[in-house]
Amino acid sequence: AVESEDDRLDADINVYNRRAMQMDLHNILTKHETVPLIFVKVINSHMIERMTHSANVDVSSACAEYLKTVVLRYQIYHPNSTTFVLFCSNYNEEQVKELSDKISERFNGIWALGETAYVLDAVVINTMVPKDIQSVEDAFYVADTVIQPEANTDKTGIDWIMHCADVERAVRRSVYEKNFEVYYQPTYYLDGYRLHGAEALVRMMDDSVGYISPEEFIPVAEQLGLIEGIDDYVLREVCAFLASGVPKARKMECINVNLSVIQCMRPGFFEHIVGIVDSYGVSHSLINFEITESVGAENYDRLAVVTRKLKDAGFSLSMDDFGTGYSNMEGIFAMNFDVIKIDKSLLWGAEKNPRGMTILKSSVNMIRDLGCQVLVEGVETAAQIEILRDLGVDFLQGFYFSEPEPKERFLEIIAS
Ligand code: C2E
Ligand code: MG
């Protein structure tokens, strides 16, 4: 196909556009050539736009002008507004390294944009076609992946990014094939170690990427807009378990189900949840929803409306991960939680030093004064239980009693 050079150009900054990158990479791949690609991703341009309140400060053209001084214009591609890709055919490994070091150094320096000086944070990623990048999709995945400014360096390399791509594929496949299993971890009253209930924790059963913890794949599912499918699956499993009557026969008072805040804020969420639970004929009081509030403060009002509806309908409510970066006093004020779950890091911190102990003790006192019950997660040793006994918490959860296990194994454990 013959196409005009104009169609390949990003007219504003005079480098190749996304379509040109797609065509040229496709050619390289079909000819089985080996070509180094350097990705330059500016990760703080949104911040600069916010600081200047204007789009006049043109980060892209400043970057393009600089890159034209280190490589030839027709080696530079601009697949999206914050990414440049340099096609380094005929460069050897050493030259690629030298070039990428030089670019990294320049980006960490001062840039005069408009009338002000800024530091542009950029991540420079060296890759090789076809070793690292085996398809045009791979290249666009690297180009379009958002790298958080706070990501540490082992989470900005090509291996990590391609691992994320694998996780994404596994999540999509698993949601489609319903490749999940619900594990249960028991919770106990501190007083007499009576069984209180259990937390339902999802596991992804995808062989191609091996075990991936929910801590890793849940945020990915949230980003892909697939979390609803997972949370619904877990809720249905839990409802079927409750409807079987087995939990009640084993004296379990409730089962805790984690909810993604993103899902809670969707229109029609409440009706959707009630619809699922009622279709199993399960009493609402047997379900406790755990919410980690990771939303911005401006959304507390909306979240509070949903949580109030859930409470009014007879469900109970826990705040998850209290004491981590996610939990926030405003969240506690805005929502009427029955139970606050203190994160394991607070318990483990209390064991390590007196300041940690002060934080744990004050947290427990504050939560009790607010009229909520306290559950502490991450209980692994008898010594920790002694600490918690002195503080007078209500419930315990942790590996000391049991790890999360598949339903049958969980039932054996609580029976014993
Ligand atoms: P979480 O809700 O805070 O769940 C508690 C996590 O702590 C679980 O990790 C559990 O295995 C772990 N844990 C409990 N006791 C101990 C202990 O004594 N020692 C240690 N080291 N760890 C302990 P898991 O199962 O990997 O889940 C991680 C997170 O993923 C959960 O944190 C929750 O936020 C999320 N998650 C799990 N299942 C679901 C789900 O169905 N839906 C949603 N939206 N999120 C889920
Ligand atoms: Mg939880």
Coordinates of C-alpha atoms and ligand atoms in Angstrom, one line a residue:
A1 CA 0.0 0.0 0.0
V2 CA 1.3 3.4 -0.9
E3 CA 0.2 6.1 1.4
S4 CA 1.0 9.7 1.6
E5 CA 3.6 10.9 4.1
D6 CA 1.0 13.5 5.4
D7 CA -1.2 10.7 6.7
R8 CA 1.6 9.4 8.8
L9 CA 2.5 12.6 10.5
D10 CA 1.4 14.2 13.6
A11 CA 1.0 17.6 12.1
D12 CA 1.4 19.6 15.3
I13 CA 4.8 18.3 16.3
N14 CA 6.1 16.9 13.0
V15 CA 6.8 13.3 14.1
Y16 CA 5.2 10.0 13.1
N17 CA 1.7 9.3 14.5
R18 CA 0.1 6.2 16.0
R19 CA -1.0 4.9 12.6
A20 CA 2.5 5.1 11.2
M21 CA 3.8 3.2 14.2
Q22 CA 1.3 0.5 13.6
M23 CA 2.2 0.1 10.0
D24 CA 6.0 0.2 10.5
L25 CA 6.0 -2.1 13.4
H26 CA 3.8 -4.5 11.5
N27 CA 6.4 -4.5 8.7
I28 CA 9.3 -5.1 11.1
L29 CA 7.4 -8.1 12.6
T30 CA 6.5 -9.7 9.3
K31 CA 10.1 -9.4 8.1
H32 CA 11.3 -10.9 11.4
E33 CA 13.7 -8.0 12.0
T34 CA 15.3 -7.4 15.3
V35 CA 14.8 -3.7 16.3
P36 CA 15.3 -2.0 19.6
L37 CA 12.4 0.4 20.6
I38 CA 12.8 3.0 23.3
F39 CA 9.6 4.1 25.0
V40 CA 9.7 7.5 26.6
K41 CA 6.6 8.0 28.8
V42 CA 6.0 11.4 30.4
I43 CA 4.2 10.6 33.6
N44 CA 3.5 14.0 35.2
S45 CA 2.1 16.0 32.3
H46 CA -1.4 16.0 33.9
M47 CA 0.2 17.5 36.9
I48 CA 1.7 20.3 34.8
E49 CA -1.6 20.9 33.2
R50 CA -3.2 21.2 36.6
M51 CA -0.4 23.6 37.8
T52 CA -0.8 25.9 34.8
H53 CA -4.5 25.5 34.3
S54 CA -3.9 25.6 30.6
A55 CA -3.2 23.4 27.7
N56 CA -1.0 26.1 26.2
V57 CA 2.0 24.7 27.9
D58 CA 2.8 22.2 25.3
V59 CA 4.7 19.3 26.8
S60 CA 4.5 17.2 23.6
S61 CA 6.1 19.7 21.3
A62 CA 8.9 20.5 23.8
C63 CA 9.6 16.7 24.1
A64 CA 9.5 16.2 20.4
E65 CA 11.9 19.1 19.8
Y66 CA 14.3 17.7 22.3
L67 CA 14.1 14.1 20.9
K68 CA 14.8 15.4 17.4
T69 CA 18.2 16.6 18.7
V70 CA 19.2 13.0 19.7
V71 CA 17.7 10.9 16.9
L72 CA 16.4 11.5 13.4
R73 CA 12.9 12.9 13.0
Y74 CA 11.7 9.8 11.2
Q75 CA 12.7 7.5 14.1
I76 CA 10.3 9.2 16.4
Y77 CA 6.7 8.1 16.9
H78 CA 4.0 9.6 19.0
P79 CA 1.3 7.0 19.7
N80 CA -0.5 8.9 22.4
S81 CA -0.3 12.3 24.0
T82 CA 2.3 11.4 26.7
T83 CA 4.4 8.7 24.9
F84 CA 7.1 8.8 22.4
V85 CA 8.7 5.7 20.8
L86 CA 12.1 5.7 19.2
F87 CA 12.7 3.1 16.5
C88 CA 16.5 2.4 16.8
S89 CA 17.2 0.1 13.9
N90 CA 20.9 -0.5 13.5
Y91 CA 21.7 0.5 17.0
N92 CA 23.7 -2.0 19.1
E93 CA 23.0 -2.7 22.7
E94 CA 25.6 -0.3 24.0
Q95 CA 24.3 2.6 21.8
V96 CA 20.7 1.9 22.9
K97 CA 21.8 2.1 26.5
E98 CA 23.8 5.2 26.0
L99 CA 20.9 6.9 24.3
S100 CA 18.3 5.9 26.8
D101 CA 20.5 7.1 29.7
K102 CA 21.0 10.4 28.0
I103 CA 17.2 10.8 27.6
S104 CA 16.5 9.8 31.2
E105 CA 19.1 12.4 32.4
R106 CA 17.6 15.2 30.3
F107 CA 14.0 14.5 31.5
N108 CA 15.0 14.8 35.1
G109 CA 16.4 18.3 34.4
I110 CA 14.6 21.6 34.1
W111 CA 12.3 22.4 31.1
A112 CA 11.2 25.9 30.2
L113 CA 7.6 25.5 29.1
G114 CA 5.8 28.8 28.4
E115 CA 7.0 31.2 31.0
T116 CA 7.7 28.8 33.8
A117 CA 10.3 26.0 34.5
Y118 CA 9.2 22.5 35.2
V119 CA 10.7 19.1 35.9
L120 CA 9.2 16.5 33.5
D121 CA 9.2 13.0 35.0
A122 CA 9.6 10.4 32.4
V123 CA 10.1 6.7 32.4
V124 CA 12.4 5.4 29.7
I125 CA 11.8 1.7 28.8
N126 CA 14.2 -0.2 26.6
T127 CA 12.7 -3.0 24.6
M128 CA 13.6 -5.3 21.8
V129 CA 11.4 -6.5 18.9
P130 CA 10.6 -9.4 18.8
K131 CA 12.1 -10.6 22.1
D132 CA 10.0 -8.3 24.3
I133 CA 7.4 -7.0 21.8
Q134 CA 5.9 -9.7 19.8
S135 CA 3.0 -7.9 18.3
V136 CA 1.6 -4.5 17.5
E137 CA -0.8 -5.0 20.4
D138 CA 2.1 -5.5 22.8
A139 CA 3.7 -2.3 21.7
F140 CA 0.5 -0.3 22.1
Y141 CA 0.0 -1.9 25.5
V142 CA 3.4 -0.6 26.6
A143 CA 2.6 2.8 25.1
D144 CA -0.8 3.1 26.6
T145 CA -0.1 1.7 30.1
V146 CA -0.5 4.3 32.7
I147 CA 2.5 4.4 35.1
Q148 CA 1.8 5.9 38.4
P149 CA 4.3 8.6 39.4
E150 CA 4.9 6.8 42.7
A151 CA 5.7 3.4 41.0
N152 CA 9.1 2.1 42.1
T153 CA 11.6 1.2 39.5
D154 CA 11.0 -2.5 39.4
K155 CA 7.4 -1.7 38.3
T156 CA 8.4 0.4 35.3
G157 CA 10.5 -2.2 33.4
I158 CA 9.3 -4.1 30.3
D159 CA 9.1 -7.4 32.2
W160 CA 6.7 -5.9 34.7
I161 CA 4.6 -4.3 32.1
M162 CA 4.3 -7.5 30.0
H163 CA 3.4 -9.3 33.2
C164 CA 0.6 -6.8 33.7
A165 CA -0.6 -7.5 30.2
D166 CA -0.7 -11.3 31.1
V167 CA -2.7 -10.5 34.2
E168 CA -5.1 -8.5 32.2
R169 CA -5.6 -11.2 29.7
A170 CA -6.0 -13.8 32.5
V171 CA -8.7 -11.6 34.2
R172 CA -10.6 -11.1 30.9
R173 CA -10.5 -14.9 30.3
S174 CA -11.4 -15.8 33.8
V175 CA -14.4 -13.4 33.9
Y176 CA -15.6 -14.8 30.6
E177 CA -15.1 -18.5 31.7
K178 CA -16.1 -17.8 35.4
N179 CA -12.8 -19.3 36.4
F180 CA -13.0 -18.2 40.0
E181 CA -13.3 -20.0 43.3
V182 CA -14.5 -18.6 46.6
Y183 CA -12.3 -19.3 49.7
Y184 CA -13.5 -18.8 53.2
Q185 CA -11.5 -17.6 56.2
P186 CA -13.1 -18.0 59.6
T187 CA -13.6 -15.1 62.1
Y188 CA -13.8 -15.7 65.8
Y189 CA -15.0 -13.9 68.9
L190 CA -12.0 -13.1 71.1
D191 CA -14.1 -14.1 74.0
G192 CA -13.9 -17.9 74.2
Y193 CA -12.8 -18.3 70.6
R194 CA -16.3 -18.9 69.5
L195 CA -16.8 -19.1 65.7
H196 CA -18.3 -15.8 64.5
G197 CA -18.4 -16.2 60.8
A198 CA -16.2 -16.1 57.7
E199 CA -14.8 -13.8 55.1
A200 CA -15.3 -14.8 51.5
L201 CA -12.1 -14.2 49.5
V202 CA -12.0 -14.8 45.7
R203 CA -9.2 -16.8 44.0
M204 CA -8.5 -16.8 40.3
M205 CA -7.9 -20.2 38.8
D206 CA -5.9 -19.3 35.6
D207 CA -3.2 -21.8 34.8
S208 CA -1.4 -19.7 32.2
V209 CA 0.0 -17.1 34.7
G210 CA 0.1 -19.2 37.8
Y211 CA -1.2 -17.9 41.2
I212 CA -2.0 -14.2 41.3
S213 CA -3.3 -12.7 44.5
P214 CA -6.5 -10.8 44.5
E215 CA -4.5 -7.8 45.8
E216 CA -3.0 -7.8 42.3
F217 CA -5.9 -8.8 40.0
I218 CA -8.8 -7.0 41.7
P219 CA -7.4 -3.5 40.9
V220 CA -6.8 -4.7 37.3
A221 CA -10.4 -5.9 37.1
E222 CA -11.6 -2.6 38.4
Q223 CA -9.6 -0.7 35.8
L224 CA -11.0 -3.0 33.0
G225 CA -14.5 -2.5 34.2
L226 CA -14.8 -6.2 35.0
I227 CA -15.1 -6.1 38.8
E228 CA -18.9 -6.4 38.8
G229 CA -18.6 -9.8 37.2
I230 CA -16.3 -11.0 40.0
D231 CA -18.1 -9.5 42.9
D232 CA -21.4 -10.9 41.6
Y233 CA -19.9 -14.3 41.2
V234 CA -18.7 -14.2 44.9
L235 CA -22.0 -12.9 46.2
R236 CA -23.9 -15.7 44.3
E237 CA -21.6 -18.4 45.7
V238 CA -22.0 -17.0 49.2
C239 CA -25.8 -16.8 48.8
A240 CA -25.9 -20.4 47.6
F241 CA -23.8 -21.5 50.6
L242 CA -26.0 -19.6 53.0
A243 CA -29.2 -21.0 51.4
S244 CA -27.9 -24.5 51.9
G245 CA -28.4 -24.0 55.6
V246 CA -24.9 -25.4 56.4
P247 CA -23.4 -22.1 57.8
K248 CA -26.3 -21.7 60.2
A249 CA -26.1 -25.3 61.3
R250 CA -22.4 -24.7 62.0
K251 CA -23.4 -21.6 64.1
M252 CA -22.0 -19.0 61.8
E253 CA -23.6 -15.7 62.3
C254 CA -22.7 -14.1 59.0
I255 CA -20.5 -14.2 56.0
N256 CA -18.4 -11.2 55.0
V257 CA -18.3 -10.2 51.3
N258 CA -15.9 -7.7 49.9
L259 CA -17.4 -5.0 47.7
S260 CA -15.5 -2.8 45.4
V261 CA -16.2 0.9 46.0
I262 CA -16.3 1.5 42.3
Q263 CA -19.1 -0.9 42.0
C264 CA -21.0 0.6 44.9
M265 CA -21.2 3.9 43.2
R266 CA -22.8 2.6 40.0
P267 CA -26.4 3.6 39.5
G268 CA -28.8 0.8 40.4
F269 CA -26.2 -1.0 42.5
F270 CA -28.4 -1.4 45.6
E271 CA -31.3 -2.9 43.7
H272 CA -28.9 -5.2 41.8
I273 CA -27.4 -6.6 45.1
V274 CA -30.8 -7.0 46.8
G275 CA -32.0 -8.7 43.6
I276 CA -29.2 -11.3 43.8
V277 CA -29.6 -12.0 47.5
D278 CA -33.4 -12.3 47.4
S279 CA -33.2 -14.6 44.4
Y280 CA -31.6 -17.1 46.8
G281 CA -34.1 -16.4 49.6
V282 CA -31.3 -15.5 52.0
S283 CA -31.9 -13.3 55.0
H284 CA -30.1 -10.0 54.7
S285 CA -28.8 -10.2 58.2
L286 CA -26.5 -13.1 57.3
I287 CA -24.4 -11.0 55.0
N288 CA -21.9 -8.3 56.1
F289 CA -20.4 -6.2 53.3
E290 CA -16.8 -5.1 53.6
I291 CA -15.9 -1.8 52.0
T292 CA -12.5 -0.3 51.6
E293 CA -13.1 3.2 51.0
S294 CA -10.6 4.3 48.5
V295 CA -12.7 7.1 46.9
G296 CA -11.9 10.7 46.9
A297 CA -13.6 12.8 49.7
E298 CA -16.0 14.4 47.2
N299 CA -17.7 11.0 46.8
Y300 CA -18.4 10.2 50.4
D301 CA -21.9 11.6 50.2
R302 CA -22.7 9.3 47.3
L303 CA -21.2 6.3 49.0
A304 CA -23.0 7.1 52.2
V305 CA -26.3 7.1 50.5
V306 CA -25.7 3.5 49.2
T307 CA -24.4 2.2 52.5
R308 CA -27.4 3.7 54.3
K309 CA -29.7 1.8 52.0
L310 CA -27.8 -1.4 52.6
K311 CA -28.1 -0.9 56.3
D312 CA -31.7 -0.1 56.2
A313 CA -32.3 -3.3 54.2
G314 CA -30.8 -5.3 57.1
F315 CA -27.3 -6.0 55.8
S316 CA -24.4 -5.2 58.1
L317 CA -21.4 -3.3 57.1
S318 CA -17.7 -3.4 57.9
M319 CA -15.0 -0.9 57.0
D320 CA -12.0 -2.8 55.7
D321 CA -8.3 -2.1 56.0
F322 CA -8.6 0.5 58.8
G323 CA -5.1 2.1 59.3
T324 CA -3.9 1.8 55.8
G325 CA -3.6 4.6 53.3
Y326 CA -7.2 3.9 52.2
S327 CA -9.0 4.4 55.5
N328 CA -10.0 7.9 56.3
M329 CA -11.7 9.5 59.3
E330 CA -14.2 11.2 56.9
G331 CA -15.3 7.8 55.8
I332 CA -16.0 6.7 59.3
F333 CA -18.0 9.9 59.9
A334 CA -20.0 9.5 56.7
M335 CA -20.9 5.9 57.0
N336 CA -22.5 4.0 59.8
F337 CA -20.3 0.9 60.1
D338 CA -21.1 -2.0 62.4
V339 CA -17.6 -3.3 62.4
I340 CA -14.2 -1.7 61.7
K341 CA -11.6 -4.1 60.6
I342 CA -8.1 -3.1 61.7
D343 CA -5.5 -3.9 59.1
K344 CA -2.8 -6.4 59.9
S345 CA -0.1 -3.8 59.6
L346 CA -1.3 -2.0 62.7
L347 CA -1.2 -5.3 64.7
W348 CA 2.2 -6.2 63.5
G349 CA 3.4 -2.6 64.1
A350 CA 2.2 -2.8 67.7
E351 CA 4.4 -5.8 68.3
K352 CA 7.4 -4.1 67.0
N353 CA 7.6 -0.9 68.9
P354 CA 5.8 1.2 71.6
R355 CA 4.7 3.8 69.1
G356 CA 2.9 1.1 67.1
M357 CA 1.3 -0.1 70.3
T358 CA 0.0 3.5 71.0
I359 CA -1.5 3.7 67.5
L360 CA -3.3 0.3 67.8
K361 CA -4.5 1.1 71.3
S362 CA -5.9 4.5 70.4
S363 CA -7.5 3.1 67.2
V364 CA -9.3 0.4 69.2
N365 CA -10.5 2.9 71.8
M366 CA -11.7 5.4 69.2
I367 CA -13.6 2.7 67.3
R368 CA -15.3 1.5 70.5
D369 CA -16.2 5.0 71.6
L370 CA -17.8 5.5 68.2
G371 CA -20.0 2.5 69.0
C372 CA -18.6 0.1 66.4
Q373 CA -17.2 -3.3 67.0
V374 CA -13.5 -4.1 66.3
L375 CA -12.1 -6.9 64.3
V376 CA -8.4 -7.4 64.0
E377 CA -7.0 -9.1 60.9
G378 CA -3.6 -10.8 60.5
V379 CA -3.6 -12.7 63.8
E380 CA -0.8 -15.2 63.4
T381 CA 0.5 -15.9 67.0
A382 CA -0.7 -16.5 70.5
A383 CA 1.3 -13.5 71.7
Q384 CA -0.7 -11.3 69.4
I385 CA -3.9 -12.6 70.8
E386 CA -2.7 -11.7 74.3
I387 CA -2.1 -8.1 73.1
L388 CA -5.6 -8.0 71.7
R389 CA -7.1 -9.5 74.8
D390 CA -5.7 -6.6 76.8
L391 CA -7.1 -4.1 74.4
G392 CA -10.5 -5.8 74.5
V393 CA -11.3 -6.1 70.8
D394 CA -14.3 -8.1 69.6
F395 CA -13.3 -10.4 66.7
L396 CA -10.2 -12.1 65.4
Q397 CA -9.2 -13.2 61.9
G398 CA -5.9 -14.7 60.8
F399 CA -3.6 -17.5 60.0
Y400 CA -3.4 -18.5 63.7
F401 CA -6.9 -20.0 63.2
S402 CA -6.9 -20.7 59.5
E403 CA -5.8 -19.4 56.2
P404 CA -8.6 -18.8 53.6
E405 CA -9.5 -22.3 52.3
P406 CA -11.9 -23.8 49.7
K407 CA -15.4 -24.4 51.1
E408 CA -15.1 -28.1 51.9
R409 CA -11.8 -27.7 53.7
F410 CA -13.1 -24.6 55.6
L411 CA -16.0 -26.7 56.8
E412 CA -13.6 -29.4 58.1
I413 CA -11.6 -26.8 59.9
I414 CA -14.5 -25.2 61.7
A415 CA -15.8 -28.6 62.6
S416 CA -12.6 -29.5 64.2
Ligands
C2E1 P1 -8.9 -8.0 52.7 O1 -10.3 -7.8 52.5 O2 -8.2 -7.0 53.7 O3 -8.7 -9.5 53.1 C1 -7.8 -9.9 54.0 C2 -6.5 -10.4 53.4 O4 -5.6 -10.7 54.4 C3 -6.7 -11.7 52.6 O5 -5.8 -11.7 51.5 C4 -6.3 -12.8 53.7 O6 -5.8 -14.0 53.1 C5 -5.1 -12.0 54.3 N1 -4.9 -12.5 55.7 C6 -5.8 -12.9 56.6 N2 -5.2 -13.3 57.8 C7 -3.9 -13.2 57.6 C8 -2.8 -13.5 58.4 O7 -2.9 -13.9 59.5 N3 -1.5 -13.2 57.9 C9 -1.4 -12.7 56.6 N4 -0.2 -12.5 56.1 N5 -2.5 -12.5 55.8 C10 -3.7 -12.7 56.3 P2 -6.3 -12.1 50.1 O8 -7.2 -13.3 50.1 O9 -5.0 -12.2 49.3 O10 -7.1 -10.9 49.6 C11 -6.5 -9.6 49.4 C12 -7.5 -8.5 49.1 O11 -8.2 -8.7 47.9 C13 -8.6 -8.5 50.2 O12 -8.1 -7.8 51.3 C14 -9.7 -7.7 49.5 O13 -9.5 -6.3 49.5 C15 -9.5 -8.2 48.0 N6 -10.5 -9.2 47.7 C16 -10.5 -10.5 48.0 N7 -11.7 -11.1 47.5 C17 -12.4 -10.1 47.0 C18 -13.7 -10.1 46.3 O14 -14.5 -11.1 46.2 N8 -14.1 -8.8 45.9 C19 -13.4 -7.7 46.0 N9 -13.9 -6.6 45.5 N10 -12.2 -7.7 46.6 C20 -11.7 -8.9 47.1
MG2 MG -11.9 -7.8 53.4

